[in-house]
C-alpha cells in the first residue's frame, strides 16, 4: 500500500527542499517555501543541477529548458512553486 496523499506531499516537499539545499550549500531547515533560488545563491547551472536531481529522485521528466527559463511549463519562481510543480508531475505520472 502506498503513502497517503499527505505523507506523499510531505515527502516530495522535503526531498525537493533537500535537493535545493544541497545546491545552495545550506541546511534544508534554512529554506522556506518563499525562498527564491537566486536569493539562495543558486545560479543557472545550479538550477539545472536541481532539475536533474529532481528528475532522478522522482523518476519524472521536468518540462524545463535552461535556455528559456522564462517560458511557461515549470514554475521556478520560488521553492514552494517548484514543490507544487513536482507534486503535479508525480501525480500525473502515477495516474
mmCIF file of N, CA and C in Angstrom:
data_model
loop_
_atom_site.group_PDB
_atom_site.id
_atom_site.type_symbol
_atom_site.label_atom_id
_atom_site.label_comp_id
_atom_site.label_asym_id
_atom_site.label_seq_id
_atom_site.Cartn_x
_atom_site.Cartn_y
_atom_site.Cartn_z
ATOM 1 N N UNK A 1 0.843 -1.187 0.000
ATOM 2 C CA UNK A 1 0.000 0.000 0.000
ATOM 3 C C UNK A 1 0.887 1.249 0.000
ATOM 4 N N UNK A 2 0.539 2.237 -0.829
ATOM 5 C CA UNK A 2 1.369 3.423 -0.967
ATOM 6 C C UNK A 2 1.129 4.436 0.136
ATOM 7 N N UNK A 3 1.885 5.490 0.077
ATOM 8 C CA UNK A 3 1.736 6.583 1.039
ATOM 9 C C UNK A 3 0.405 7.274 0.811
ATOM 10 N N UNK A 4 -0.202 7.780 1.893
ATOM 11 C CA UNK A 4 -1.400 8.566 1.658
ATOM 12 C C UNK A 4 -0.964 9.922 1.090
ATOM 13 N N UNK A 5 -1.931 10.675 0.614
ATOM 14 C CA UNK A 5 -1.616 11.915 -0.106
ATOM 15 C C UNK A 5 -0.813 12.890 0.750
ATOM 16 N N UNK A 6 -1.164 13.034 2.025
ATOM 17 C CA UNK A 6 -0.454 13.976 2.899
ATOM 18 C C UNK A 6 0.989 13.544 3.096
ATOM 19 N N UNK A 7 1.213 12.262 3.338
ATOM 20 C CA UNK A 7 2.583 11.774 3.527
ATOM 21 C C UNK A 7 3.385 11.954 2.247
ATOM 22 N N UNK A 8 2.762 11.684 1.096
ATOM 23 C CA UNK A 8 3.463 11.827 -0.175
ATOM 24 C C UNK A 8 3.820 13.291 -0.422
ATOM 25 N N UNK A 9 2.887 14.195 -0.137
ATOM 26 C CA UNK A 9 3.135 15.623 -0.303
ATOM 27 C C UNK A 9 4.282 16.076 0.597
ATOM 28 N N UNK A 10 4.264 15.631 1.856
ATOM 29 C CA UNK A 10 5.338 15.986 2.781
ATOM 30 C C UNK A 10 6.676 15.427 2.305
ATOM 31 N N UNK A 11 6.670 14.201 1.788
ATOM 32 C CA UNK A 11 7.897 13.585 1.298
ATOM 33 C C UNK A 11 8.449 14.361 0.108
ATOM 34 N N UNK A 12 7.572 14.711 -0.822
ATOM 35 C CA UNK A 12 8.005 15.467 -2.009
ATOM 36 C C UNK A 12 8.592 16.806 -1.587
ATOM 37 N N UNK A 13 7.905 17.519 -0.698
ATOM 38 C CA UNK A 13 8.386 18.832 -0.247
ATOM 39 C C UNK A 13 9.752 18.698 0.422
ATOM 40 N N UNK A 14 9.899 17.700 1.282
ATOM 41 C CA UNK A 14 11.166 17.513 1.993
ATOM 42 C C UNK A 14 12.287 17.155 1.028
ATOM 43 N N UNK A 15 12.010 16.277 0.079
ATOM 44 C CA UNK A 15 13.065 15.838 -0.855
ATOM 45 C C UNK A 15 13.479 16.971 -1.795
ATOM 46 N N UNK A 16 12.514 17.712 -2.314
ATOM 47 C CA UNK A 16 12.833 18.850 -3.193
ATOM 48 C C UNK A 16 13.658 19.878 -2.418
ATOM 49 N N UNK A 17 13.262 20.153 -1.184
ATOM 50 C CA UNK A 17 13.998 21.105 -0.356
ATOM 51 C C UNK A 17 15.422 20.613 -0.110
ATOM 52 N N UNK A 18 15.600 19.320 0.117
ATOM 53 C CA UNK A 18 16.948 18.753 0.311
ATOM 54 C C UNK A 18 17.810 18.942 -0.938
ATOM 55 N N UNK A 19 17.233 18.691 -2.088
ATOM 56 C CA UNK A 19 17.976 18.840 -3.353
ATOM 57 C C UNK A 19 18.400 20.293 -3.537
ATOM 58 N N UNK A 20 17.501 21.221 -3.292
ATOM 59 C CA UNK A 20 17.810 22.644 -3.438
ATOM 60 C C UNK A 20 18.840 23.066 -2.387
ATOM 61 N N UNK A 21 18.675 22.593 -1.161
ATOM 62 C CA UNK A 21 19.613 22.934 -0.084
ATOM 63 C C UNK A 21 21.023 22.460 -0.413
ATOM 64 N N UNK A 22 21.107 21.279 -1.011
ATOM 65 C CA UNK A 22 22.426 20.745 -1.379
ATOM 66 C C UNK A 22 23.111 21.671 -2.381
ATOM 67 N N UNK A 23 22.360 22.146 -3.376
ATOM 68 C CA UNK A 23 22.926 23.063 -4.367
ATOM 69 C C UNK A 23 23.296 24.406 -3.741
ATOM 70 N N UNK A 24 22.506 24.846 -2.780
ATOM 71 C CA UNK A 24 22.747 26.143 -2.139
ATOM 72 C C UNK A 24 23.784 26.042 -1.021
ATOM 73 N N UNK A 25 24.208 24.804 -0.719
ATOM 74 C CA UNK A 25 25.140 24.546 0.378
ATOM 75 C C UNK A 25 24.594 25.145 1.677
ATOM 76 N N UNK A 26 23.326 24.811 1.942
ATOM 77 C CA UNK A 26 22.620 25.281 3.134
ATOM 78 C C UNK A 26 21.955 24.090 3.799
ATOM 79 N N UNK A 27 21.458 24.323 4.992
ATOM 80 C CA UNK A 27 20.651 23.318 5.671
ATOM 81 C C UNK A 27 19.215 23.427 5.140
ATOM 82 N N UNK A 28 18.541 22.292 4.919
ATOM 83 C CA UNK A 28 17.155 22.360 4.454
ATOM 84 C C UNK A 28 16.264 23.204 5.362
ATOM 85 N N UNK A 29 16.547 23.214 6.656
ATOM 86 C CA UNK A 29 15.733 23.986 7.597
ATOM 87 C C UNK A 29 15.859 25.501 7.383
ATOM 88 N N UNK A 30 16.894 25.924 6.652
ATOM 89 C CA UNK A 30 17.085 27.344 6.371
ATOM 90 C C UNK A 30 16.331 27.802 5.119
ATOM 91 N N UNK A 31 15.654 26.873 4.465
ATOM 92 C CA UNK A 31 14.956 27.174 3.219
ATOM 93 C C UNK A 31 13.455 27.136 3.472
ATOM 94 N N UNK A 32 12.757 28.169 2.991
ATOM 95 C CA UNK A 32 11.305 28.225 3.137
ATOM 96 C C UNK A 32 10.648 28.124 1.765
ATOM 97 N N UNK A 33 9.340 27.935 1.776
ATOM 98 C CA UNK A 33 8.605 27.877 0.511
ATOM 99 C C UNK A 33 8.715 29.188 -0.260
ATOM 100 N N UNK A 34 8.908 30.288 0.452
ATOM 101 C CA UNK A 34 9.006 31.597 -0.199
ATOM 102 C C UNK A 34 10.405 31.899 -0.738
ATOM 103 N N UNK A 35 11.380 31.062 -0.401
ATOM 104 C CA UNK A 35 12.754 31.291 -0.858
ATOM 105 C C UNK A 35 12.820 31.258 -2.379
ATOM 106 N N UNK A 36 13.551 32.222 -2.913
ATOM 107 C CA UNK A 36 13.797 32.264 -4.365
ATOM 108 C C UNK A 36 15.199 31.701 -4.599
ATOM 109 N N UNK A 37 15.363 30.974 -5.689
ATOM 110 C CA UNK A 37 16.648 30.321 -5.948
ATOM 111 C C UNK A 37 17.797 31.318 -6.006
ATOM 112 N N UNK A 38 17.587 32.448 -6.648
ATOM 113 C CA UNK A 38 18.647 33.456 -6.746
ATOM 114 C C UNK A 38 19.055 33.949 -5.362
ATOM 115 N N UNK A 39 18.076 34.098 -4.465
ATOM 116 C CA UNK A 39 18.372 34.548 -3.108
ATOM 117 C C UNK A 39 19.151 33.497 -2.319
ATOM 118 N N UNK A 40 19.041 32.238 -2.753
ATOM 119 C CA UNK A 40 19.786 31.153 -2.110
ATOM 120 C C UNK A 40 21.172 30.979 -2.717
ATOM 121 N N UNK A 41 21.490 31.811 -3.711
ATOM 122 C CA UNK A 41 22.797 31.738 -4.358
ATOM 123 C C UNK A 41 22.871 30.684 -5.440
ATOM 124 N N UNK A 42 21.709 30.225 -5.931
ATOM 125 C CA UNK A 42 21.692 29.211 -6.985
ATOM 126 C C UNK A 42 21.625 29.911 -8.333
ATOM 127 N N UNK A 43 22.649 29.699 -9.140
ATOM 128 C CA UNK A 43 22.703 30.305 -10.467
ATOM 129 C C UNK A 43 22.078 29.351 -11.485
ATOM 130 N N UNK A 44 22.206 29.672 -12.772
ATOM 131 C CA UNK A 44 21.563 28.861 -13.805
ATOM 132 C C UNK A 44 22.108 27.434 -13.843
ATOM 133 N N UNK A 45 23.406 27.283 -13.620
ATOM 134 C CA UNK A 45 23.972 25.926 -13.588
ATOM 135 C C UNK A 45 23.446 25.160 -12.377
ATOM 136 N N UNK A 46 23.353 25.824 -11.251
ATOM 137 C CA UNK A 46 22.794 25.198 -10.059
ATOM 138 C C UNK A 46 21.339 24.813 -10.260
ATOM 139 N N UNK A 47 20.599 25.650 -10.981
ATOM 140 C CA UNK A 47 19.207 25.346 -11.288
ATOM 141 C C UNK A 47 19.119 24.073 -12.125
ATOM 142 N N UNK A 48 19.960 23.962 -13.123
ATOM 143 C CA UNK A 48 19.973 22.759 -13.962
ATOM 144 C C UNK A 48 20.300 21.533 -13.110
ATOM 145 N N UNK A 49 21.256 21.664 -12.206
ATOM 146 C CA UNK A 49 21.598 20.556 -11.301
ATOM 147 C C UNK A 49 20.398 20.185 -10.422
ATOM 148 N N UNK A 50 19.679 21.190 -9.945
ATOM 149 C CA UNK A 50 18.467 20.926 -9.147
ATOM 150 C C UNK A 50 17.442 20.156 -9.980
ATOM 151 N N UNK A 51 17.229 20.593 -11.208
ATOM 152 C CA UNK A 51 16.260 19.933 -12.088
ATOM 153 C C UNK A 51 16.667 18.474 -12.312
ATOM 154 N N UNK A 52 17.943 18.243 -12.602
ATOM 155 C CA UNK A 52 18.421 16.863 -12.787
ATOM 156 C C UNK A 52 18.208 16.044 -11.520
ATOM 157 N N UNK A 53 18.507 16.629 -10.378
ATOM 158 C CA UNK A 53 18.324 15.936 -9.107
ATOM 159 C C UNK A 53 16.873 15.577 -8.858
ATOM 160 N N UNK A 54 15.977 16.499 -9.178
ATOM 161 C CA UNK A 54 14.544 16.259 -9.015
ATOM 162 C C UNK A 54 14.085 15.149 -9.957
ATOM 163 N N UNK A 55 14.522 15.219 -11.204
ATOM 164 C CA UNK A 55 14.137 14.184 -12.168
ATOM 165 C C UNK A 55 14.595 12.810 -11.703
ATOM 166 N N UNK A 56 15.821 12.746 -11.220
ATOM 167 C CA UNK A 56 16.370 11.475 -10.757
ATOM 168 C C UNK A 56 15.662 10.978 -9.496
ATOM 169 N N UNK A 57 15.402 11.864 -8.554
ATOM 170 C CA UNK A 57 14.785 11.483 -7.287
ATOM 171 C C UNK A 57 13.366 10.948 -7.461
ATOM 172 N N UNK A 58 12.634 11.511 -8.417
ATOM 173 C CA UNK A 58 11.228 11.143 -8.563
ATOM 174 C C UNK A 58 10.916 10.356 -9.830
ATOM 175 N N UNK A 59 11.908 10.131 -10.670
ATOM 176 C CA UNK A 59 11.676 9.386 -11.901
ATOM 177 C C UNK A 59 10.716 10.099 -12.839
ATOM 178 N N UNK A 60 10.854 11.425 -12.904
ATOM 179 C CA UNK A 60 9.969 12.234 -13.749
ATOM 180 C C UNK A 60 10.798 13.016 -14.752
ATOM 181 N N UNK A 61 10.124 13.552 -15.746
ATOM 182 C CA UNK A 61 10.766 14.440 -16.710
ATOM 183 C C UNK A 61 10.201 15.838 -16.486
ATOM 184 N N UNK A 62 11.078 16.763 -16.149
ATOM 185 C CA UNK A 62 10.656 18.138 -15.855
ATOM 186 C C UNK A 62 10.673 18.952 -17.148
ATOM 187 N N UNK A 63 9.529 19.564 -17.503
ATOM 188 C CA UNK A 63 9.467 20.363 -18.727
ATOM 189 C C UNK A 63 10.110 21.728 -18.514
ATOM 190 N N UNK A 64 11.423 21.735 -18.499
ATOM 191 C CA UNK A 64 12.159 22.970 -18.251
ATOM 192 C C UNK A 64 13.293 23.062 -19.248
ATOM 193 N N UNK A 65 13.450 24.221 -19.856
ATOM 194 C CA UNK A 65 14.535 24.458 -20.793
ATOM 195 C C UNK A 65 15.415 25.566 -20.226
ATOM 196 N N UNK A 66 16.644 25.229 -19.889
ATOM 197 C CA UNK A 66 17.556 26.201 -19.278
ATOM 198 C C UNK A 66 17.848 27.378 -20.200
ATOM 199 N N UNK A 67 17.684 27.185 -21.499
ATOM 200 C CA UNK A 67 17.935 28.273 -22.443
ATOM 201 C C UNK A 67 16.807 29.300 -22.449
ATOM 202 N N UNK A 68 15.615 28.876 -22.013
ATOM 203 C CA UNK A 68 14.470 29.780 -21.962
ATOM 204 C C UNK A 68 13.711 29.571 -20.650
ATOM 205 N N UNK A 69 14.340 29.907 -19.507
ATOM 206 C CA UNK A 69 13.706 29.650 -18.212
ATOM 207 C C UNK A 69 12.427 30.443 -17.975
ATOM 208 N N UNK A 70 12.233 31.514 -18.738
ATOM 209 C CA UNK A 70 11.029 32.323 -18.550
ATOM 210 C C UNK A 70 9.813 31.713 -19.245
ATOM 211 N N UNK A 71 10.024 30.704 -20.082
ATOM 212 C CA UNK A 71 8.913 30.046 -20.778
ATOM 213 C C UNK A 71 8.026 29.309 -19.791
ATOM 214 N N UNK A 72 6.721 29.305 -20.039
ATOM 215 C CA UNK A 72 5.822 28.564 -19.154
ATOM 216 C C UNK A 72 6.075 27.060 -19.259
ATOM 217 N N UNK A 73 5.645 26.360 -18.249
ATOM 218 C CA UNK A 73 5.804 24.909 -18.270
ATOM 219 C C UNK A 73 6.243 24.372 -16.922
ATOM 220 N N UNK A 74 7.102 25.128 -16.228
ATOM 221 C CA UNK A 74 7.575 24.699 -14.919
ATOM 222 C C UNK A 74 7.939 25.944 -14.135
ATOM 223 N N UNK A 75 7.161 26.251 -13.114
ATOM 224 C CA UNK A 75 7.320 27.480 -12.334
ATOM 225 C C UNK A 75 8.511 27.353 -11.378
ATOM 226 N N UNK A 76 9.513 28.191 -11.579
ATOM 227 C CA UNK A 76 10.706 28.182 -10.720
ATOM 228 C C UNK A 76 10.807 29.470 -9.907
ATOM 229 N N UNK A 77 9.668 30.145 -9.709
ATOM 230 C CA UNK A 77 9.694 31.444 -9.043
ATOM 231 C C UNK A 77 10.053 31.363 -7.565
ATOM 232 N N UNK A 78 9.805 30.214 -6.934
ATOM 233 C CA UNK A 78 10.148 30.028 -5.531
ATOM 234 C C UNK A 78 10.261 28.534 -5.241
ATOM 235 N N UNK A 79 10.783 28.216 -4.077
ATOM 236 C CA UNK A 79 10.889 26.814 -3.679
ATOM 237 C C UNK A 79 9.493 26.191 -3.595
ATOM 238 N N UNK A 80 8.541 26.927 -3.033
ATOM 239 C CA UNK A 80 7.171 26.425 -2.941
ATOM 240 C C UNK A 80 6.560 26.147 -4.303
ATOM 241 N N UNK A 81 6.834 27.022 -5.265
ATOM 242 C CA UNK A 81 6.322 26.825 -6.628
ATOM 243 C C UNK A 81 6.932 25.574 -7.255
ATOM 244 N N UNK A 82 8.221 25.368 -7.031
ATOM 245 C CA UNK A 82 8.888 24.177 -7.566
ATOM 246 C C UNK A 82 8.281 22.921 -6.944
ATOM 247 N N UNK A 83 8.062 22.944 -5.640
ATOM 248 C CA UNK A 83 7.456 21.795 -4.950
ATOM 249 C C UNK A 83 6.078 21.500 -5.550
ATOM 250 N N UNK A 84 5.267 22.531 -5.747
ATOM 251 C CA UNK A 84 3.925 22.347 -6.319
ATOM 252 C C UNK A 84 3.999 21.742 -7.717
ATOM 253 N N UNK A 85 4.952 22.202 -8.516
ATOM 254 C CA UNK A 85 5.115 21.665 -9.872
ATOM 255 C C UNK A 85 5.528 20.187 -9.826
ATOM 256 N N UNK A 86 6.443 19.850 -8.915
ATOM 257 C CA UNK A 86 6.882 18.464 -8.797
ATOM 258 C C UNK A 86 5.722 17.583 -8.333
ATOM 259 N N UNK A 87 4.925 18.081 -7.400
ATOM 260 C CA UNK A 87 3.750 17.320 -6.936
ATOM 261 C C UNK A 87 2.821 17.011 -8.102
ATOM 262 N N UNK A 88 2.591 17.995 -8.982
ATOM 263 C CA UNK A 88 1.726 17.781 -10.155
ATOM 264 C C UNK A 88 2.326 16.725 -11.078
ATOM 265 N N UNK A 89 3.636 16.818 -11.335
ATOM 266 C CA UNK A 89 4.274 15.859 -12.235
ATOM 267 C C UNK A 89 4.250 14.448 -11.660
ATOM 268 N N UNK A 90 4.485 14.310 -10.359
ATOM 269 C CA UNK A 90 4.457 12.992 -9.721
ATOM 270 C C UNK A 90 3.039 12.418 -9.787
ATOM 271 N N UNK A 91 2.029 13.252 -9.515
ATOM 272 C CA UNK A 91 0.638 12.793 -9.569
ATOM 273 C C UNK A 91 0.261 12.386 -10.979
ATOM 274 N N UNK A 92 0.695 13.161 -11.955
ATOM 275 C CA UNK A 92 0.400 12.852 -13.363
ATOM 276 C C UNK A 92 1.022 11.520 -13.762
ATOM 277 N N UNK A 93 2.247 11.292 -13.299
ATOM 278 C CA UNK A 93 2.939 10.047 -13.632
ATOM 279 C C UNK A 93 2.245 8.850 -12.978
ATOM 280 N N UNK A 94 1.715 9.035 -11.773
ATOM 281 C CA UNK A 94 1.071 7.940 -11.037
ATOM 282 C C UNK A 94 -0.303 7.602 -11.607
ATOM 283 N N UNK A 95 -0.889 8.554 -12.331
ATOM 284 C CA UNK A 95 -2.255 8.354 -12.862
ATOM 285 C C UNK A 95 -2.282 7.383 -14.024
#
